[in-house]
């Protein structure tokens, strides 16, 4: 049976496979997504940061080391929240085991909200955008990544575990739930178009600063073949926006 985001990551086998994947060399996360996220979040010094779907919160320590005033991670998976809490036990980071949908967002409490590859697991994004907006201080920023809509539209023609050679894009404008095989499990994700993401932000009052597709940069790859292969299909969509002053 398919599982929602947090339940999926709580599956023993999926969790083990995911953690193993993230330790590999030249992961898409390390080579494509993270460099863009770091460049878009810009100044960190003194910032109170909220991370939605923080996973193991590895980035929390990095952000604190780079001068963040505080880091709060929201994580719906028990297993992930446990790893994150242990990993950051010697810091002032706070990990809250709660879903993005059900957490009570404090008003004007954060200068920066990040959400890395978690919002495509959320069924109804409009109320979450409102909550994020309200939790930010004036001029506060939101930087988030999702699986690229080209990827989430349809997964016909790809077998999980096999190397992607090409990709079928289909039913692009039929947005909503998609059930897909990944990491040895079955998971429910939500497909949205690029303009959907733009409108969610726009409608709630965010000023959109940047939109990126994680174009591969040679210097982030150890392996030239992986670099060449990553030039074929966009894997991530990343947006940066801020609340008006
Ligand atoms: C692909 S992982 C990314 C983890 C981390 N942000 C990173 O980039 O390393 C997605 C994470 O989002 C969490 N997640 C998915 N849906 C969620 C939800 N509705 N509420 C809270 N966490 C969620 C999952 O449990 C998982 O840890």
Short mmCIF file of C-alpha atoms and ligand atoms in Angstrom, two decimals:
data_model
loop_
_atom_site.label_atom_id
_atom_site.label_comp_id
_atom_site.label_asym_id
_atom_site.label_seq_id
_atom_site.Cartn_x
_atom_site.Cartn_y
_atom_site.Cartn_z
CA UNK A 1 0.00 0.00 0.00
CA UNK A 2 1.25 3.51 -0.75
CA UNK A 3 2.36 5.67 2.13
CA UNK A 4 2.37 9.38 2.89
CA UNK A 5 5.75 11.13 3.21
CA UNK A 6 6.51 10.61 6.92
CA UNK A 7 5.13 7.04 7.03
CA UNK A 8 7.16 6.16 3.97
CA UNK A 9 10.41 7.27 5.63
CA UNK A 10 9.46 5.31 8.77
CA UNK A 11 9.46 2.06 6.82
CA UNK A 12 12.52 0.14 8.06
CA UNK A 13 13.82 -0.86 4.62
CA UNK A 14 13.09 2.50 2.95
CA UNK A 15 14.79 4.37 5.79
CA UNK A 16 17.92 2.19 5.55
CA UNK A 17 18.07 2.56 1.75
CA UNK A 18 17.56 6.32 1.93
CA UNK A 19 20.29 6.81 4.54
CA UNK A 20 22.64 4.60 2.53
CA UNK A 21 21.93 6.56 -0.69
CA UNK A 22 22.62 9.86 1.01
CA UNK A 23 26.11 8.66 1.96
CA UNK A 24 27.04 7.91 -1.68
CA UNK A 25 29.35 10.05 -3.79
CA UNK A 26 27.78 12.57 -6.17
CA UNK A 27 24.21 12.23 -4.92
CA UNK A 28 21.75 14.54 -6.70
CA UNK A 29 21.15 16.20 -3.33
CA UNK A 30 24.82 17.08 -2.85
CA UNK A 31 25.71 17.89 -6.44
CA UNK A 32 22.55 19.66 -7.61
CA UNK A 33 20.10 20.65 -4.90
CA UNK A 34 22.23 21.70 -1.95
CA UNK A 35 24.55 24.09 -3.85
CA UNK A 36 21.53 26.03 -5.15
CA UNK A 37 19.84 26.06 -1.74
CA UNK A 38 23.02 27.38 -0.10
CA UNK A 39 23.49 30.06 -2.72
CA UNK A 40 19.85 31.19 -2.44
CA UNK A 41 19.73 31.35 1.34
CA UNK A 42 22.66 33.81 1.20
CA UNK A 43 23.29 35.46 4.54
CA UNK A 44 22.77 33.21 7.56
CA UNK A 45 24.34 35.24 10.35
CA UNK A 46 21.92 35.91 13.18
CA UNK A 47 18.99 34.29 11.36
CA UNK A 48 16.33 32.24 13.12
CA UNK A 49 15.75 29.35 10.74
CA UNK A 50 12.81 26.96 10.38
CA UNK A 51 13.35 23.78 8.34
CA UNK A 52 10.18 21.92 7.21
CA UNK A 53 10.70 18.19 6.66
CA UNK A 54 14.25 18.48 8.00
CA UNK A 55 15.15 14.79 7.64
CA UNK A 56 18.35 14.06 9.58
CA UNK A 57 18.87 17.83 9.95
CA UNK A 58 22.47 17.62 8.79
CA UNK A 59 22.08 21.13 7.45
CA UNK A 60 21.12 22.41 10.93
CA UNK A 61 24.60 22.02 12.30
CA UNK A 62 26.11 23.60 9.20
CA UNK A 63 23.81 26.61 9.45
CA UNK A 64 24.59 27.10 13.15
CA UNK A 65 28.32 26.79 12.42
CA UNK A 66 27.88 29.48 9.80
CA UNK A 67 26.31 31.86 12.28
CA UNK A 68 22.57 31.15 12.40
CA UNK A 69 20.98 32.30 15.67
CA UNK A 70 18.72 29.25 15.89
CA UNK A 71 17.48 26.27 13.90
CA UNK A 72 14.13 24.53 14.33
CA UNK A 73 13.47 21.34 12.36
CA UNK A 74 9.97 19.97 11.79
CA UNK A 75 9.98 16.30 10.88
CA UNK A 76 7.04 13.93 10.53
CA UNK A 77 8.95 10.64 10.49
CA UNK A 78 9.80 9.16 13.91
CA UNK A 79 12.98 7.58 12.59
CA UNK A 80 14.23 10.76 10.92
CA UNK A 81 13.33 12.92 13.92
CA UNK A 82 15.24 10.53 16.17
CA UNK A 83 18.37 10.67 14.00
CA UNK A 84 18.10 14.47 13.76
CA UNK A 85 17.68 14.86 17.52
CA UNK A 86 20.71 12.65 18.23
CA UNK A 87 22.82 14.31 15.56
CA UNK A 88 22.18 17.76 16.98
CA UNK A 89 22.06 16.86 20.67
CA UNK A 90 25.08 19.06 21.44
CA UNK A 91 23.64 22.13 19.71
CA UNK A 92 20.80 24.52 20.42
CA UNK A 93 18.83 23.13 17.47
CA UNK A 94 15.29 22.10 18.21
CA UNK A 95 13.77 19.13 16.39
CA UNK A 96 9.98 18.84 16.61
CA UNK A 97 8.36 15.53 15.67
CA UNK A 98 5.30 16.85 13.89
CA UNK A 99 3.95 17.10 10.37
CA UNK A 100 4.21 20.21 8.24
CA UNK A 101 0.40 20.21 8.07
CA UNK A 102 -0.32 19.84 11.80
CA UNK A 103 2.37 21.92 13.47
CA UNK A 104 1.21 25.19 15.06
CA UNK A 105 3.33 27.81 13.35
CA UNK A 106 4.34 30.68 15.70
CA UNK A 107 3.67 34.20 14.40
CA UNK A 108 6.62 36.23 13.01
CA UNK A 109 9.15 33.94 14.69
CA UNK A 110 11.58 33.16 11.84
CA UNK A 111 13.82 35.12 9.47
CA UNK A 112 14.26 32.22 7.07
CA UNK A 113 12.15 29.16 6.29
CA UNK A 114 13.65 26.33 4.27
CA UNK A 115 11.93 23.18 3.01
CA UNK A 116 14.16 20.81 1.10
CA UNK A 117 12.35 18.13 -0.90
CA UNK A 118 9.42 17.83 1.50
CA UNK A 119 6.61 19.98 0.09
CA UNK A 120 5.77 17.57 -2.75
CA UNK A 121 4.53 15.21 -0.02
CA UNK A 122 1.96 17.80 1.15
CA UNK A 123 -1.52 17.46 -0.37
CA UNK A 124 -2.77 21.01 0.21
CA UNK A 125 -0.02 23.56 -0.17
CA UNK A 126 -2.07 26.80 -0.06
CA UNK A 127 -2.68 26.76 3.74
CA UNK A 128 0.96 25.81 4.35
CA UNK A 129 2.13 28.80 2.29
CA UNK A 130 -0.09 31.03 4.44
CA UNK A 131 1.32 29.50 7.63
CA UNK A 132 4.89 29.97 6.41
CA UNK A 133 4.15 33.58 5.42
CA UNK A 134 2.69 34.34 8.86
CA UNK A 135 5.58 32.66 10.67
CA UNK A 136 8.11 34.93 8.92
CA UNK A 137 9.18 38.37 10.11
CA UNK A 138 8.78 41.26 7.64
CA UNK A 139 11.36 40.75 4.85
CA UNK A 140 11.78 37.15 6.06
CA UNK A 141 12.65 34.66 3.34
CA UNK A 142 11.48 31.29 2.10
CA UNK A 143 13.78 28.99 0.10
CA UNK A 144 12.50 25.57 -0.88
CA UNK A 145 13.15 22.72 -3.26
CA UNK A 146 10.78 20.10 -4.69
CA UNK A 147 11.18 17.30 -7.16
CA UNK A 148 10.99 18.89 -10.58
CA UNK A 149 7.47 18.82 -12.09
CA UNK A 150 8.92 17.10 -15.15
CA UNK A 151 9.77 14.22 -12.80
CA UNK A 152 6.59 14.18 -10.76
CA UNK A 153 4.19 14.34 -13.73
CA UNK A 154 4.53 10.65 -14.59
CA UNK A 155 6.97 7.84 -13.84
CA UNK A 156 6.16 5.54 -16.73
CA UNK A 157 9.27 4.22 -18.38
CA UNK A 158 11.41 4.17 -15.25
CA UNK A 159 12.11 1.25 -12.97
CA UNK A 160 13.10 2.20 -9.45
CA UNK A 161 16.71 1.23 -8.77
CA UNK A 162 17.69 1.44 -12.44
CA UNK A 163 19.61 4.34 -13.87
CA UNK A 164 17.36 6.87 -15.59
CA UNK A 165 18.13 7.13 -19.28
CA UNK A 166 15.18 9.28 -20.31
CA UNK A 167 11.87 10.34 -18.89
CA UNK A 168 8.26 10.32 -20.02
CA UNK A 169 6.45 13.58 -19.30
CA UNK A 170 2.71 13.02 -19.40
CA UNK A 171 -0.46 14.34 -17.76
CA UNK A 172 1.55 17.42 -16.91
CA UNK A 173 -1.49 19.64 -16.38
CA UNK A 174 -3.42 16.99 -14.47
CA UNK A 175 -2.10 17.91 -11.07
CA UNK A 176 -2.56 16.04 -7.82
CA UNK A 177 -1.61 12.78 -6.24
CA UNK A 178 0.90 10.39 -7.83
CA UNK A 179 1.75 6.97 -6.48
CA UNK A 180 5.25 5.87 -7.30
CA UNK A 181 7.77 3.13 -6.49
CA UNK A 182 10.88 4.52 -4.87
CA UNK A 183 13.62 3.22 -2.59
CA UNK A 184 11.94 -0.17 -2.56
CA UNK A 185 8.63 1.19 -1.27
CA UNK A 186 5.46 2.79 -2.60
CA UNK A 187 4.95 6.44 -1.85
CA UNK A 188 2.36 9.12 -2.47
CA UNK A 189 3.61 12.42 -3.83
CA UNK A 190 1.80 15.45 -5.26
CA UNK A 191 2.48 16.71 -8.74
CA UNK A 192 2.16 20.44 -9.40
CA UNK A 193 3.20 22.52 -12.36
CA UNK A 194 5.88 25.19 -12.15
CA UNK A 195 3.20 27.87 -12.44
CA UNK A 196 1.28 26.28 -9.54
CA UNK A 197 4.28 26.82 -7.27
CA UNK A 198 4.61 30.38 -8.53
CA UNK A 199 0.92 31.11 -7.88
CA UNK A 200 0.92 29.58 -4.38
CA UNK A 201 3.64 32.03 -3.38
CA UNK A 202 2.23 34.97 -5.26
CA UNK A 203 -1.30 34.60 -3.93
CA UNK A 204 -0.23 34.62 -0.31
CA UNK A 205 1.81 37.82 -0.78
CA UNK A 206 5.37 36.56 -1.23
CA UNK A 207 7.68 38.47 -3.54
CA UNK A 208 9.39 35.89 -5.72
CA UNK A 209 13.14 36.43 -6.06
CA UNK A 210 14.45 33.48 -7.97
CA UNK A 211 13.51 30.23 -9.67
CA UNK A 212 16.16 27.61 -10.36
CA UNK A 213 16.30 24.13 -11.87
CA UNK A 214 19.63 23.00 -10.41
CA UNK A 215 21.56 23.08 -13.66
CA UNK A 216 24.60 20.81 -13.11
CA UNK A 217 27.89 22.60 -12.41
CA UNK A 218 31.04 20.59 -13.11
CA UNK A 219 32.83 21.65 -9.92
CA UNK A 220 30.24 19.90 -7.73
CA UNK A 221 30.88 16.46 -9.26
CA UNK A 222 33.71 13.99 -8.65
CA UNK A 223 32.65 11.87 -11.61
CA UNK A 224 32.46 13.42 -15.07
CA UNK A 225 30.04 10.76 -16.35
CA UNK A 226 27.56 11.55 -13.60
CA UNK A 227 27.91 15.23 -14.47
CA UNK A 228 27.19 14.52 -18.15
CA UNK A 229 24.20 12.35 -17.25
CA UNK A 230 22.71 14.99 -14.94
CA UNK A 231 22.61 17.44 -17.85
CA UNK A 232 19.83 15.38 -19.45
CA UNK A 233 16.83 15.67 -17.13
CA UNK A 234 16.02 18.36 -14.54
CA UNK A 235 15.57 16.77 -11.11
CA UNK A 236 14.82 19.74 -8.89
CA UNK A 237 12.87 22.97 -8.85
CA UNK A 238 14.01 25.57 -6.32
CA UNK A 239 12.30 28.84 -5.45
CA UNK A 240 13.29 31.77 -3.27
CA UNK A 241 10.82 34.41 -2.10
CA UNK A 242 10.44 36.97 0.66
CA UNK A 243 7.72 38.62 2.68
CA UNK A 244 7.38 42.36 2.06
CA UNK A 245 9.00 44.67 4.66
C1 LIG B 1 13.64 13.68 0.78
S1 LIG B 1 13.65 13.83 2.50
C2 LIG B 1 14.59 15.34 2.67
C3 LIG B 1 15.14 15.56 4.06
C4 LIG B 1 15.91 16.87 4.26
N1 LIG B 1 15.05 18.03 4.04
C5 LIG B 1 17.08 16.91 3.33
O1 LIG B 1 17.01 17.57 2.29
O2 LIG B 1 18.09 16.26 3.63
C6 LIG B 1 12.00 14.37 2.85
C7 LIG B 1 11.74 14.50 4.34
O3 LIG B 1 10.51 15.17 4.52
C8 LIG B 1 9.78 14.52 5.54
N2 LIG B 1 8.36 14.75 5.31
C9 LIG B 1 7.64 14.42 4.21
N3 LIG B 1 6.37 14.83 4.32
C10 LIG B 1 6.29 15.44 5.54
C11 LIG B 1 5.23 16.07 6.24
N4 LIG B 1 4.02 16.15 5.70
N5 LIG B 1 5.48 16.58 7.46
C12 LIG B 1 6.73 16.48 8.00
N6 LIG B 1 7.77 15.90 7.39
C13 LIG B 1 7.56 15.40 6.16
C14 LIG B 1 10.15 13.06 5.39
O4 LIG B 1 9.87 12.32 6.56
C15 LIG B 1 11.62 13.16 5.06
O5 LIG B 1 12.42 13.18 6.22
#
